[in-house]
PDB file of C-alpha atoms in Angstrom:
ATOM      1  CA  ASP Y   1     -49.248 -11.795   6.082  1.00 95.00           C
ATOM      2  CA  ILE Y   2     -49.559 -14.893   8.231  1.00 97.00           C
ATOM      3  CA  GLN Y   3     -46.919 -17.530   7.472  1.00 97.00           C
ATOM      4  CA  MET Y   4     -47.843 -21.181   7.889  1.00 98.00           C
ATOM      5  CA  THR Y   5     -44.888 -23.441   8.616  1.00 98.00           C
ATOM      6  CA  GLN Y   6     -45.767 -27.071   8.014  1.00 98.00           C
ATOM      7  CA  SER Y   7     -43.610 -29.983   9.126  1.00 97.00           C
ATOM      8  CA  PRO Y   8     -42.314 -32.342   8.094  1.00 98.00           C
ATOM      9  CA  SER Y   9     -42.212 -31.557   4.389  1.00 97.00           C
ATOM     10  CA  ALA Y  10     -42.046 -35.263   3.623  1.00 97.00           C
ATOM     11  CA  MET Y  11     -42.122 -38.497   5.522  1.00 97.00           C
ATOM     12  CA  SER Y  12     -42.055 -42.231   4.994  1.00 96.00           C
ATOM     13  CA  ALA Y  13     -44.438 -44.355   6.990  1.00 96.00           C
ATOM     14  CA  SER Y  14     -45.844 -47.865   7.029  1.00 95.00           C
ATOM     15  CA  VAL Y  15     -49.435 -49.048   6.961  1.00 96.00           C
ATOM     16  CA  GLY Y  16     -50.724 -49.005  10.516  1.00 96.00           C
ATOM     17  CA  ASP Y  17     -48.389 -46.245  11.693  1.00 97.00           C
ATOM     18  CA  ARG Y  18     -49.598 -43.233  13.635  1.00 97.00           C
ATOM     19  CA  VAL Y  19     -48.766 -40.097  11.662  1.00 97.00           C
ATOM     20  CA  THR Y  20     -48.638 -36.544  12.988  1.00 98.00           C
ATOM     21  CA  ILE Y  21     -48.291 -33.421  10.856  1.00 98.00           C
ATOM     22  CA  THR Y  22     -47.865 -29.968  12.363  1.00 98.00           C
ATOM     23  CA  CYS Y  23     -48.652 -26.454  11.186  1.00 98.00           C
ATOM     24  CA  ARG Y  24     -47.433 -23.393  13.020  1.00 98.00           C
ATOM     25  CA  ALA Y  25     -48.862 -19.959  12.335  1.00 98.00           C
ATOM     26  CA  SER Y  26     -46.692 -16.854  12.591  1.00 98.00           C
ATOM     27  CA  GLN Y  27     -49.466 -15.221  14.621  1.00 98.00           C
ATOM     28  CA  GLY Y  28     -52.638 -16.371  16.325  1.00 98.00           C
ATOM     29  CA  ILE Y  29     -55.408 -17.580  14.036  1.00 97.00           C
ATOM     30  CA  SER Y  30     -57.896 -18.866  16.624  1.00 96.00           C
ATOM     31  CA  ASN Y  31     -59.307 -22.100  15.148  1.00 96.00           C
ATOM     32  CA  HIS Y  32     -59.492 -20.827  11.576  1.00 96.00           C
ATOM     33  CA  LEU Y  33     -57.580 -23.720  10.064  1.00 97.00           C
ATOM     34  CA  VAL Y  34     -58.457 -26.329   7.474  1.00 98.00           C
ATOM     35  CA  TRP Y  35     -56.597 -29.526   6.534  1.00 98.00           C
ATOM     36  CA  PHE Y  36     -56.671 -30.919   3.002  1.00 98.00           C
ATOM     37  CA  GLN Y  37     -55.524 -34.141   1.388  1.00 98.00           C
ATOM     38  CA  GLN Y  38     -54.407 -34.086  -2.232  1.00 97.00           C
ATOM     39  CA  LYS Y  39     -53.422 -37.048  -4.391  1.00 96.00           C
ATOM     40  CA  PRO Y  40     -51.488 -36.604  -7.653  1.00 93.00           C
ATOM     41  CA  GLY Y  41     -53.681 -35.185 -10.384  1.00 92.00           C
ATOM     42  CA  LYS Y  42     -56.670 -34.979  -8.069  1.00 95.00           C
ATOM     43  CA  VAL Y  43     -58.667 -32.200  -6.467  1.00 97.00           C
ATOM     44  CA  PRO Y  44     -57.835 -31.216  -2.873  1.00 97.00           C
ATOM     45  CA  LYS Y  45     -60.189 -32.811  -0.386  1.00 98.00           C
ATOM     46  CA  ARG Y  46     -61.180 -31.114   2.871  1.00 98.00           C
ATOM     47  CA  LEU Y  47     -60.524 -33.415   5.821  1.00 98.00           C
ATOM     48  CA  ILE Y  48     -60.807 -31.124   8.836  1.00 98.00           C
ATOM     49  CA  TYR Y  49     -62.264 -27.631   9.285  1.00 97.00           C
ATOM     50  CA  ALA Y  50     -62.367 -25.256  12.236  1.00 96.00           C
ATOM     51  CA  SER Y  51     -59.150 -26.954  13.387  1.00 97.00           C
ATOM     52  CA  SER Y  52     -60.844 -30.072  14.752  1.00 98.00           C
ATOM     53  CA  SER Y  53     -64.173 -30.696  13.001  1.00 97.00           C
ATOM     54  CA  LEU Y  54     -64.167 -33.824  10.867  1.00 97.00           C
ATOM     55  CA  GLN Y  55     -65.568 -33.440   7.364  1.00 97.00           C
ATOM     56  CA  SER Y  56     -68.572 -35.661   6.757  1.00 96.00           C
ATOM     57  CA  GLY Y  57     -67.530 -38.917   5.098  1.00 97.00           C
ATOM     58  CA  VAL Y  58     -63.896 -38.697   6.194  1.00 98.00           C
ATOM     59  CA  PRO Y  59     -62.733 -41.716   8.211  1.00 98.00           C
ATOM     60  CA  SER Y  60     -62.462 -41.224  11.961  1.00 98.00           C
ATOM     61  CA  ARG Y  61     -58.762 -42.155  11.914  1.00 98.00           C
ATOM     62  CA  PHE Y  62     -58.197 -38.536  10.861  1.00 98.00           C
ATOM     63  CA  SER Y  63     -58.306 -35.934  13.605  1.00 98.00           C
ATOM     64  CA  GLY Y  64     -57.227 -32.339  14.061  1.00 98.00           C
ATOM     65  CA  SER Y  65     -56.353 -30.294  17.099  1.00 98.00           C
ATOM     66  CA  GLY Y  66     -54.926 -26.958  18.095  1.00 98.00           C
ATOM     67  CA  SER Y  67     -55.753 -23.321  18.489  1.00 97.00           C
ATOM     68  CA  GLY Y  68     -53.847 -20.081  18.255  1.00 97.00           C
ATOM     69  CA  THR Y  69     -50.553 -20.825  16.561  1.00 98.00           C
ATOM     70  CA  GLU Y  70     -49.995 -24.580  16.703  1.00 98.00           C
ATOM     71  CA  PHE Y  71     -52.081 -27.201  14.962  1.00 98.00           C
ATOM     72  CA  THR Y  72     -51.835 -30.926  14.394  1.00 98.00           C
ATOM     73  CA  LEU Y  73     -53.313 -33.380  11.939  1.00 98.00           C
ATOM     74  CA  THR Y  74     -53.157 -36.964  13.172  1.00 98.00           C
ATOM     75  CA  ILE Y  75     -53.814 -40.174  11.271  1.00 98.00           C
ATOM     76  CA  SER Y  76     -54.216 -42.807  13.947  1.00 97.00           C
ATOM     77  CA  SER Y  77     -53.522 -45.843  11.756  1.00 97.00           C
ATOM     78  CA  LEU Y  78     -52.228 -45.111   8.265  1.00 97.00           C
ATOM     79  CA  GLN Y  79     -54.040 -46.923   5.466  1.00 96.00           C
ATOM     80  CA  PRO Y  80     -52.846 -47.528   1.885  1.00 94.00           C
ATOM     81  CA  GLU Y  81     -55.260 -44.917   0.528  1.00 95.00           C
ATOM     82  CA  ASP Y  82     -53.802 -42.252   2.843  1.00 97.00           C
ATOM     83  CA  PHE Y  83     -50.536 -41.904   0.952  1.00 93.00           C
ATOM     84  CA  ALA Y  84     -50.887 -38.366  -0.372  1.00 97.00           C
ATOM     85  CA  THR Y  85     -49.836 -34.777   0.253  1.00 97.00           C
ATOM     86  CA  TYR Y  86     -51.465 -32.898   3.112  1.00 98.00           C
ATOM     87  CA  TYR Y  87     -51.851 -29.124   3.379  1.00 98.00           C
ATOM     88  CA  CYS Y  88     -53.031 -26.775   6.085  1.00 98.00           C
ATOM     89  CA  LEU Y  89     -54.745 -23.485   5.245  1.00 98.00           C
ATOM     90  CA  GLN Y  90     -55.327 -20.538   7.554  1.00 98.00           C
ATOM     91  CA  HIS Y  91     -58.356 -18.387   6.861  1.00 97.00           C
ATOM     92  CA  ASN Y  92     -58.216 -16.095   9.887  1.00 96.00           C
ATOM     93  CA  SER Y  93     -57.175 -13.117   7.786  1.00 94.00           C
ATOM     94  CA  ASP Y  94     -56.480 -12.154   4.191  1.00 93.00           C
ATOM     95  CA  PRO Y  95     -54.397 -13.194   2.412  1.00 95.00           C
ATOM     96  CA  LEU Y  96     -55.241 -16.801   3.125  1.00 97.00           C
ATOM     97  CA  THR Y  97     -52.090 -18.858   3.301  1.00 98.00           C
ATOM     98  CA  PHE Y  98     -51.283 -22.529   2.912  1.00 98.00           C
ATOM     99  CA  GLY Y  99     -48.600 -24.535   4.579  1.00 98.00           C
ATOM    100  CA  GLY Y 100     -45.934 -25.907   2.263  1.00 97.00           C
ATOM    101  CA  GLY Y 101     -47.395 -29.407   2.300  1.00 98.00           C
ATOM    102  CA  THR Y 102     -46.392 -32.765   3.732  1.00 98.00           C
ATOM    103  CA  LYS Y 103     -45.891 -35.661   1.349  1.00 98.00           C
ATOM    104  CA  VAL Y 104     -46.615 -38.972   3.054  1.00 98.00           C
ATOM    105  CA  GLU Y 105     -44.909 -41.817   1.232  1.00 96.00           C
ATOM    106  CA  ILE Y 106     -44.788 -45.565   1.705  1.00 87.00           C
ATOM    107  CA  LYS Y 107     -41.829 -46.852   3.697  1.00 87.00           C
TER     108      LYS Y 107
ATOM    109  CA  GLU F   1     -75.399 -32.629  -5.447  1.00 95.00           C
ATOM    110  CA  VAL F   2     -73.028 -29.678  -5.362  1.00 96.00           C
ATOM    111  CA  GLN F   3     -71.060 -29.256  -8.587  1.00 97.00           C
ATOM    112  CA  LEU F   4     -68.467 -26.737  -9.692  1.00 98.00           C
ATOM    113  CA  VAL F   5     -67.032 -26.836 -13.182  1.00 98.00           C
ATOM    114  CA  GLU F   6     -64.156 -24.628 -14.302  1.00 98.00           C
ATOM    115  CA  SER F   7     -63.587 -23.759 -17.931  1.00 98.00           C
ATOM    116  CA  GLY F   8     -61.539 -21.371 -20.023  1.00 98.00           C
ATOM    117  CA  GLY F   9     -58.017 -22.599 -19.367  1.00 98.00           C
ATOM    118  CA  GLY F  10     -55.428 -23.110 -22.047  1.00 98.00           C
ATOM    119  CA  LEU F  11     -52.139 -21.932 -23.495  1.00 98.00           C
ATOM    120  CA  VAL F  12     -51.579 -18.188 -23.552  1.00 98.00           C
ATOM    121  CA  GLN F  13     -48.579 -15.960 -24.233  1.00 98.00           C
ATOM    122  CA  PRO F  14     -47.043 -13.800 -21.524  1.00 98.00           C
ATOM    123  CA  GLY F  15     -48.732 -10.431 -21.249  1.00 98.00           C
ATOM    124  CA  ARG F  16     -52.024 -11.678 -22.652  1.00 98.00           C
ATOM    125  CA  SER F  17     -55.358 -12.243 -20.915  1.00 98.00           C
ATOM    126  CA  LEU F  18     -57.600 -15.181 -20.133  1.00 98.00           C
ATOM    127  CA  ARG F  19     -60.947 -15.499 -18.399  1.00 98.00           C
ATOM    128  CA  LEU F  20     -61.882 -18.558 -16.377  1.00 98.00           C
ATOM    129  CA  SER F  21     -65.445 -19.473 -15.514  1.00 98.00           C
ATOM    130  CA  CYS F  22     -66.746 -21.528 -12.610  1.00 98.00           C
ATOM    131  CA  THR F  23     -70.237 -22.811 -13.313  1.00 98.00           C
ATOM    132  CA  THR F  24     -72.013 -24.061 -10.208  1.00 98.00           C
ATOM    133  CA  SER F  25     -75.126 -25.997  -9.251  1.00 97.00           C
ATOM    134  CA  GLY F  26     -76.619 -27.757  -6.270  1.00 97.00           C
ATOM    135  CA  PHE F  27     -76.375 -24.915  -3.768  1.00 95.00           C
ATOM    136  CA  THR F  28     -77.636 -21.350  -3.376  1.00 95.00           C
ATOM    137  CA  PHE F  29     -74.874 -19.553  -5.226  1.00 96.00           C
ATOM    138  CA  ARG F  30     -76.050 -16.039  -4.412  1.00 95.00           C
ATOM    139  CA  ASP F  31     -75.720 -16.749  -0.697  1.00 94.00           C
ATOM    140  CA  SER F  32     -72.156 -18.018  -0.947  1.00 95.00           C
ATOM    141  CA  GLY F  33     -68.770 -16.445  -1.322  1.00 96.00           C
ATOM    142  CA  MET F  34     -66.423 -18.049  -3.838  1.00 97.00           C
ATOM    143  CA  SER F  35     -62.668 -18.484  -3.775  1.00 98.00           C
ATOM    144  CA  TRP F  36     -60.151 -19.262  -6.473  1.00 98.00           C
ATOM    145  CA  MET F  37     -57.089 -21.351  -5.687  1.00 98.00           C
ATOM    146  CA  ARG F  38     -54.231 -22.590  -7.824  1.00 98.00           C
ATOM    147  CA  HIS F  39     -51.729 -25.414  -7.749  1.00 98.00           C
ATOM    148  CA  LEU F  40     -48.379 -24.358  -9.102  1.00 96.00           C
ATOM    149  CA  PRO F  41     -46.489 -27.124 -10.943  1.00 91.00           C
ATOM    150  CA  GLY F  42     -44.133 -28.984  -8.666  1.00 89.00           C
ATOM    151  CA  LYS F  43     -45.117 -26.708  -5.808  1.00 92.00           C
ATOM    152  CA  GLY F  44     -47.998 -26.298  -3.414  1.00 95.00           C
ATOM    153  CA  LEU F  45     -51.380 -24.697  -3.277  1.00 97.00           C
ATOM    154  CA  GLU F  46     -51.899 -20.951  -3.373  1.00 98.00           C
ATOM    155  CA  TRP F  47     -54.962 -18.866  -2.628  1.00 98.00           C
ATOM    156  CA  VAL F  48     -55.714 -16.513  -5.520  1.00 98.00           C
ATOM    157  CA  GLY F  49     -58.659 -14.523  -4.195  1.00 98.00           C
ATOM    158  CA  PHE F  50     -62.198 -14.431  -2.876  1.00 96.00           C
ATOM    159  CA  ILE F  51     -65.459 -12.692  -3.707  1.00 97.00           C
ATOM    160  CA  ARG F  52     -68.119 -12.099  -1.077  1.00 95.00           C
ATOM    161  CA  ASN F  53     -71.799 -12.590  -1.674  1.00 94.00           C
ATOM    162  CA  LYS F  54     -73.893  -9.529  -2.400  1.00 92.00           C
ATOM    163  CA  ALA F  55     -75.327  -9.473   1.124  1.00 91.00           C
ATOM    164  CA  TYR F  56     -71.788  -8.756   2.325  1.00 90.00           C
ATOM    165  CA  GLY F  57     -71.122  -6.193  -0.369  1.00 92.00           C
ATOM    166  CA  GLY F  58     -69.863  -8.452  -3.143  1.00 93.00           C
ATOM    167  CA  ALA F  59     -66.294  -7.124  -2.921  1.00 96.00           C
ATOM    168  CA  ALA F  60     -63.259  -9.180  -3.862  1.00 97.00           C
ATOM    169  CA  VAL F  61     -59.845  -9.536  -2.249  1.00 97.00           C
ATOM    170  CA  TYR F  62     -56.685 -10.939  -3.794  1.00 97.00           C
ATOM    171  CA  GLY F  63     -53.368 -12.513  -3.028  1.00 97.00           C
ATOM    172  CA  ALA F  64     -50.297 -10.321  -3.423  1.00 96.00           C
ATOM    173  CA  SER F  65     -48.955 -12.195  -6.452  1.00 96.00           C
ATOM    174  CA  VAL F  66     -52.070 -11.476  -8.538  1.00 98.00           C
ATOM    175  CA  LYS F  67     -53.375  -8.213  -7.073  1.00 97.00           C
ATOM    176  CA  GLY F  68     -53.817  -5.573  -9.751  1.00 97.00           C
ATOM    177  CA  ARG F  69     -53.731  -8.153 -12.560  1.00 98.00           C
ATOM    178  CA  PHE F  70     -56.580 -10.552 -11.705  1.00 98.00           C
ATOM    179  CA  THR F  71     -60.236  -9.694 -11.138  1.00 98.00           C
ATOM    180  CA  ILE F  72     -62.914 -11.925  -9.647  1.00 98.00           C
ATOM    181  CA  SER F  73     -66.556 -11.289 -10.460  1.00 98.00           C
ATOM    182  CA  ARG F  74     -69.848 -13.147 -10.198  1.00 98.00           C
ATOM    183  CA  ASP F  75     -73.143 -13.520 -12.015  1.00 98.00           C
ATOM    184  CA  ASP F  76     -75.713 -14.605  -9.476  1.00 97.00           C
ATOM    185  CA  SER F  77     -78.417 -14.974 -12.142  1.00 97.00           C
ATOM    186  CA  ARG F  78     -76.358 -17.727 -13.802  1.00 98.00           C
ATOM    187  CA  SER F  79     -74.564 -19.068 -10.676  1.00 98.00           C
ATOM    188  CA  ILE F  80     -71.167 -18.455 -12.258  1.00 98.00           C
ATOM    189  CA  ALA F  81     -67.973 -17.009 -10.828  1.00 98.00           C
ATOM    190  CA  TYR F  82     -65.267 -15.579 -13.065  1.00 98.00           C
ATOM    191  CA  LEU F  83     -61.541 -15.059 -12.821  1.00 98.00           C
ATOM    192  CA  GLN F  84     -60.263 -12.464 -15.281  1.00 98.00           C
ATOM    193  CA  MET F  85     -56.509 -12.807 -15.620  1.00 98.00           C
ATOM    194  CA  ASP F  86     -54.628  -9.943 -17.303  1.00 98.00           C
ATOM    195  CA  SER F  87     -50.931  -9.308 -17.855  1.00 98.00           C
ATOM    196  CA  LEU F  88     -50.234 -12.996 -17.426  1.00 98.00           C
ATOM    197  CA  LYS F  89     -46.755 -14.114 -16.423  1.00 98.00           C
ATOM    198  CA  THR F  90     -45.028 -17.463 -16.856  1.00 98.00           C
ATOM    199  CA  GLU F  91     -45.223 -17.920 -13.097  1.00 97.00           C
ATOM    200  CA  ASP F  92     -49.038 -17.905 -13.332  1.00 98.00           C
ATOM    201  CA  THR F  93     -48.857 -21.323 -14.952  1.00 98.00           C
ATOM    202  CA  ALA F  94     -50.952 -23.575 -12.714  1.00 98.00           C
ATOM    203  CA  VAL F  95     -54.095 -25.609 -12.353  1.00 98.00           C
ATOM    204  CA  TYR F  96     -56.820 -23.201 -11.234  1.00 98.00           C
ATOM    205  CA  TYR F  97     -59.671 -24.299  -8.993  1.00 98.00           C
ATOM    206  CA  CYS F  98     -62.805 -22.592  -7.793  1.00 98.00           C
ATOM    207  CA  THR F  99     -64.245 -23.515  -4.440  1.00 98.00           C
ATOM    208  CA  ARG F 100     -67.314 -22.616  -2.474  1.00 96.00           C
ATOM    209  CA  ASP F 101     -66.453 -20.253   0.378  1.00 94.00           C
ATOM    210  CA  GLY F 102     -69.129 -19.649   2.984  1.00 88.00           C
ATOM    211  CA  ARG F 103     -66.765 -18.452   5.695  1.00 88.00           C
ATOM    212  CA  GLY F 104     -68.511 -16.384   8.299  1.00 79.00           C
ATOM    213  CA  THR F 105     -71.886 -17.649   7.214  1.00 80.00           C
ATOM    214  CA  ASN F 106     -71.793 -21.401   7.595  1.00 81.00           C
ATOM    215  CA  SER F 107     -69.417 -24.374   7.535  1.00 82.00           C
ATOM    216  CA  TYR F 108     -69.608 -24.763   3.736  1.00 87.00           C
ATOM    217  CA  TYR F 109     -66.190 -23.389   2.909  1.00 92.00           C
ATOM    218  CA  PHE F 110     -63.504 -25.099   0.817  1.00 95.00           C
ATOM    219  CA  ASP F 111     -65.549 -28.314   1.024  1.00 95.00           C
ATOM    220  CA  CYS F 112     -66.424 -28.486  -2.661  1.00 96.00           C
ATOM    221  CA  TRP F 113     -63.983 -27.814  -5.494  1.00 97.00           C
ATOM    222  CA  GLY F 114     -64.158 -27.902  -9.242  1.00 97.00           C
ATOM    223  CA  GLN F 115     -62.055 -30.362 -11.220  1.00 97.00           C
ATOM    224  CA  GLY F 116     -59.550 -27.636 -12.085  1.00 97.00           C
ATOM    225  CA  THR F 117     -58.488 -26.045 -15.354  1.00 98.00           C
ATOM    226  CA  LEU F 118     -54.891 -25.819 -16.544  1.00 98.00           C
ATOM    227  CA  VAL F 119     -53.503 -22.438 -17.511  1.00 98.00           C
ATOM    228  CA  THR F 120     -50.128 -22.468 -19.251  1.00 98.00           C
ATOM    229  CA  VAL F 121     -48.391 -19.155 -19.842  1.00 98.00           C
ATOM    230  CA  SER F 122     -45.627 -19.578 -22.367  1.00 97.00           C
ATOM    231  CA  SER F 123     -44.283 -17.994 -25.528  1.00 96.00           C
TER     232      SER F 123
END
């Protein structure tokens, strides 16, 4: 199984900060990676697919990059509505596996 | 508008069974695979399994923690996906989601989710 190591597991940031979240795959997954945002009690929302493609309707401050084993989700200027938990998901091979999540909290 | 609606969750005793349904509309269900995910309480997201569309054989694959106990099926005539959960364990307690999964066919994968249904396994 492919392990997805996501870091950090939690972070505090201020509005306007640049935020970077990383996922590392235990083996190469090409660009078969999706990023989700989930708020408490809400449904996960797809932000990025195919590692770097922005989901329609998602603000352009979100971006994704990477290929192979290392991937990054960047929020260029954190907004109040961005405080949430973020997950990566690899779908290169079964079983699909999620990263452990990154909780972004208000500093 | 794409819609997915899960139903069938509830409280069930360990060892018993439950069947979840995912009723869909707004897209061509028969052309799409479907995945089930779950959110474990106080923990993260977990992939449960996936069923291919009939053009790709219609087979299902499962995560290790549910393999042999859970079965995914589909009714293309009614645009519904099912998750049959047998031999339930307390650690299966979670909110279960269905999601459209068009991997390999198009970019419509994990973009639309149902609202989730809570399954609580407890004596």
